[in-house]
Coordinates of C-alpha atoms in Angstrom, one line a residue:
V15 CA -4.9 -36.2 -30.8
A16 CA -3.1 -32.5 -31.1
D17 CA -4.4 -30.7 -28.2
G18 CA -5.9 -27.6 -30.3
A19 CA -6.4 -25.4 -26.8
T20 CA -2.5 -25.9 -26.8
V21 CA -1.4 -25.5 -29.8
G22 CA -3.5 -21.7 -30.0
A23 CA -1.3 -21.2 -26.8
S24 CA 2.1 -21.8 -28.6
L25 CA 0.6 -19.4 -31.5
A26 CA -0.6 -16.5 -29.5
V27 CA 3.1 -16.8 -27.7
G28 CA 4.4 -17.2 -30.7
A29 CA 3.1 -13.9 -31.8
A30 CA 3.7 -12.2 -28.7
C31 CA 7.2 -12.7 -29.2
R32 CA 6.7 -11.8 -32.4
Y33 CA 6.0 -8.5 -31.7
L34 CA 8.4 -7.7 -28.1
G35 CA 11.1 -8.8 -30.5
V36 CA 11.0 -5.1 -31.7
T37 CA 12.7 -4.4 -29.1
N38 CA 14.5 -7.5 -27.7
P39 CA 15.9 -9.8 -31.0
Q40 CA 16.3 -12.6 -28.7
L41 CA 12.3 -13.1 -28.2
F42 CA 12.5 -14.0 -32.0
K43 CA 14.3 -17.3 -31.2
E44 CA 11.2 -18.2 -28.3
A45 CA 8.1 -17.0 -31.6
L46 CA 10.0 -20.1 -32.9
K47 CA 10.3 -22.0 -30.7
A48 CA 6.1 -21.4 -30.0
Y49 CA 5.4 -22.4 -33.6
D50 CA 7.5 -25.7 -33.3
E51 CA 5.7 -26.7 -30.6
A52 CA 2.4 -26.1 -32.1
I53 CA 3.4 -27.8 -35.0
A54 CA 5.0 -30.7 -33.3
R55 CA 1.4 -31.0 -31.2
D56 CA 0.2 -31.3 -34.7
S57 CA 1.6 -31.5 -37.4
T58 CA -1.2 -30.2 -39.5
N59 CA -2.0 -26.8 -38.7
Q60 CA -0.9 -25.0 -41.1
E61 CA -1.9 -21.7 -39.5
A62 CA 1.8 -22.5 -37.2
Q63 CA 3.4 -23.7 -40.5
L64 CA 2.5 -20.1 -42.1
R65 CA 3.4 -18.0 -39.4
E66 CA 7.1 -19.8 -39.1
V67 CA 7.4 -18.9 -42.7
E68 CA 7.1 -15.7 -42.4
L69 CA 9.3 -15.3 -39.4
F70 CA 11.9 -17.0 -41.6
L71 CA 11.9 -14.3 -44.3
D72 CA 11.7 -11.3 -41.7
K73 CA 14.7 -12.4 -40.7
Y74 CA 16.3 -13.8 -44.4
N75 CA 16.2 -17.2 -44.1
S76 CA 14.7 -17.6 -47.5
G77 CA 16.3 -21.0 -46.8
E78 CA 14.3 -22.9 -44.0
A79 CA 11.2 -21.2 -45.3
K80 CA 11.7 -22.7 -47.9
K81 CA 11.9 -25.7 -46.8
T82 CA 8.8 -25.0 -44.6
V83 CA 6.8 -24.0 -47.1
S84 CA 7.5 -26.8 -49.7
A85 CA 6.7 -29.0 -47.6
L86 CA 3.1 -27.2 -47.0
L87 CA 2.2 -27.1 -50.6
A88 CA 3.2 -30.8 -51.0
K89 CA 0.2 -31.9 -48.2
N90 CA -1.8 -28.6 -50.0
P91 CA -1.0 -27.5 -53.6
R92 CA -3.8 -25.2 -53.8
H93 CA -3.7 -23.2 -49.9
P94 CA -3.6 -19.5 -51.2
R95 CA -1.5 -18.5 -48.3
A96 CA 1.0 -20.7 -48.5
L97 CA 1.3 -20.6 -52.5
L98 CA 1.4 -17.1 -51.2
A99 CA 4.6 -17.3 -48.8
A100 CA 5.9 -19.4 -51.6
A101 CA 6.1 -17.0 -53.6
R102 CA 7.6 -14.6 -51.8
V103 CA 10.5 -16.8 -50.8
A104 CA 11.0 -17.1 -54.5
Y105 CA 10.6 -12.9 -55.3
F106 CA 13.7 -12.9 -51.7
D107 CA 15.8 -15.4 -53.7
G108 CA 15.4 -13.2 -56.6
S109 CA 14.0 -15.9 -59.1
G110 CA 11.3 -15.0 -62.0
A111 CA 9.2 -18.0 -60.5
A112 CA 7.4 -15.4 -58.0
A113 CA 4.3 -13.5 -60.4
D114 CA 4.3 -17.3 -61.4
M115 CA 3.2 -18.7 -57.6
V116 CA 1.7 -15.6 -56.9
R117 CA -0.7 -15.4 -60.3
K118 CA -1.2 -19.5 -58.8
S119 CA -2.6 -18.3 -55.2
L120 CA -5.1 -15.8 -56.9
D121 CA -6.4 -18.1 -58.8
V122 CA -7.7 -19.6 -55.8
N123 CA -8.4 -16.7 -54.1
P124 CA -9.2 -13.6 -56.8
N125 CA -9.3 -11.3 -53.8
A126 CA -6.5 -11.5 -51.4
P127 CA -5.5 -8.1 -50.8
A128 CA -2.0 -9.1 -49.9
A129 CA -1.6 -11.2 -52.3
R130 CA -3.2 -8.6 -55.1
A131 CA -0.6 -6.2 -53.3
F132 CA 2.4 -8.3 -53.8
M133 CA 1.4 -8.7 -57.4
G134 CA 1.8 -5.1 -57.9
S135 CA 5.0 -4.8 -56.4
I136 CA 6.2 -7.3 -59.0
Y137 CA 4.8 -5.1 -61.5
F138 CA 6.2 -2.4 -60.3
D139 CA 10.2 -3.4 -60.3
A140 CA 9.2 -4.3 -64.3
E141 CA 8.1 -0.2 -64.4
D142 CA 4.8 -1.2 -65.3
Y143 CA 3.6 1.9 -62.4
A144 CA -0.3 2.0 -64.1
A145 CA -0.1 -2.2 -64.0
A146 CA 1.2 -2.2 -60.2
A147 CA -1.1 1.1 -59.2
K148 CA -4.2 -1.1 -60.8
E149 CA -3.5 -4.3 -58.1
A150 CA -2.9 -1.7 -55.2
Q151 CA -6.3 -0.7 -55.7
Q152 CA -7.7 -3.5 -56.0
A153 CA -6.2 -4.9 -52.6
L154 CA -7.2 -1.3 -51.3
A155 CA -11.0 -2.0 -52.1
T156 CA -10.9 -4.7 -49.5
D157 CA -8.0 -3.9 -47.4
S158 CA -7.9 -0.2 -47.3
T159 CA -5.8 0.0 -44.1
L160 CA -3.0 -2.4 -45.9
V161 CA 0.5 -1.0 -45.5
E162 CA 1.6 -2.8 -48.6
G163 CA -1.5 -1.6 -51.0
L164 CA -0.9 2.1 -49.7
S165 CA 3.2 1.8 -50.1
V166 CA 2.7 0.2 -53.2
L167 CA 0.0 2.6 -54.9
A168 CA 2.2 5.9 -53.1
A169 CA 4.8 3.9 -54.6
S170 CA 3.3 4.2 -58.4
R171 CA 2.0 7.8 -57.7
Y172 CA 5.2 8.7 -56.9
L173 CA 7.0 7.7 -59.4
Q174 CA 4.7 9.2 -62.7
G175 CA 4.5 12.0 -61.0
D176 CA 1.8 12.4 -59.5
R177 CA 2.7 14.4 -56.2
A178 CA -0.6 15.5 -55.0
G179 CA -1.5 11.4 -54.9
F180 CA 1.4 10.2 -53.6
D181 CA 0.5 12.9 -50.6
E182 CA -2.6 11.7 -50.3
L183 CA -1.5 8.1 -50.0
K184 CA 1.0 8.8 -47.1
R185 CA -1.4 11.4 -45.2
R186 CA -4.0 8.0 -44.9
A187 CA -0.9 5.6 -43.8
L188 CA -0.1 8.0 -40.9
A189 CA -3.8 8.4 -40.2
Q190 CA -4.2 4.6 -39.3
N191 CA -0.9 4.8 -37.7
P192 CA 1.0 7.7 -36.8
K193 CA 4.4 5.5 -36.0
E194 CA 3.8 3.7 -39.9
A195 CA 7.5 3.4 -41.0
D196 CA 6.9 0.5 -42.9
F197 CA 5.1 3.2 -45.8
F198 CA 8.5 4.8 -45.5
V199 CA 10.9 1.5 -46.1
N200 CA 8.5 0.6 -49.0
M201 CA 9.1 3.3 -50.4
A202 CA 12.9 3.7 -49.9
E203 CA 13.1 -0.1 -51.4
A204 CA 10.8 1.2 -54.4
A205 CA 13.1 4.4 -55.0
A206 CA 16.3 2.8 -54.7
R207 CA 15.4 -0.4 -57.2
N208 CA 14.4 2.9 -59.6
R209 CA 17.9 4.1 -58.9
L210 CA 16.8 6.8 -56.9
Y211 CA 18.9 6.9 -53.9
A212 CA 19.0 10.4 -52.9
Q213 CA 15.0 10.2 -52.1
A214 CA 15.4 6.6 -50.9
V215 CA 17.3 7.7 -48.1
D216 CA 14.8 10.8 -47.0
F217 CA 12.4 7.8 -47.1
A218 CA 14.2 5.6 -44.4
R219 CA 15.2 8.7 -42.6
E220 CA 11.4 9.5 -42.3
G221 CA 10.3 5.9 -41.9
V222 CA 13.2 6.2 -38.9
T223 CA 11.7 9.9 -37.6
A224 CA 8.3 7.8 -37.6
D225 CA 9.5 5.4 -35.4
S226 CA 13.0 5.7 -33.4
T227 CA 12.3 1.2 -33.3
A228 CA 12.6 0.6 -36.8
W229 CA 14.5 -1.7 -37.2
R230 CA 14.3 -2.5 -41.1
A231 CA 14.6 2.0 -41.8
Y232 CA 17.4 2.3 -40.1
G233 CA 18.6 -1.1 -42.3
V234 CA 17.7 0.6 -45.3
L235 CA 18.5 3.6 -44.2
G236 CA 22.4 2.8 -43.6
M237 CA 22.5 0.8 -47.0

């Protein structure tokens, strides 16, 4: 029988190590170890498996992420977060299956803000900015603080030439967190995918300015 308190403690340690790994990358290995320990104690713990998938994706290890999420879906094919995680893995791998997977997730939980925002990203990549904005607005209606939703909507406004709308969303993102580098990183990636490379550099620089420890912003700026 799994020790629930111990599993919970392992998840807490994993979360702390992921947070502190921003300044000490070696702690990401400790986060993975903590999640592995939680799964070893309770192989049915879906939260631990999902966090492990997220960590693998953060570290660009889609192979391990795919194995973990596939095992999870084999046990529960309609788990909405697992379906969303599978969609993110497919997107990372450049697979067209990403849209179908996120739609399956939304079939189970239509109001999931993360899934709505991610669907918006997929529409954005297809240059359907109106549909992307609609999905992002639905995400923000449920969670007004969701950075992915704010950045998808902001990118849609920016590409549609609505600079006032973009500026308002930028203000919202920085009002809730003055060191919100992810908003600018997402904008930089969106600009680059639309071949706006000079603007992508500017957004990435804003991300570095907002948070000097935002290594993802440095990486995007370097690219």
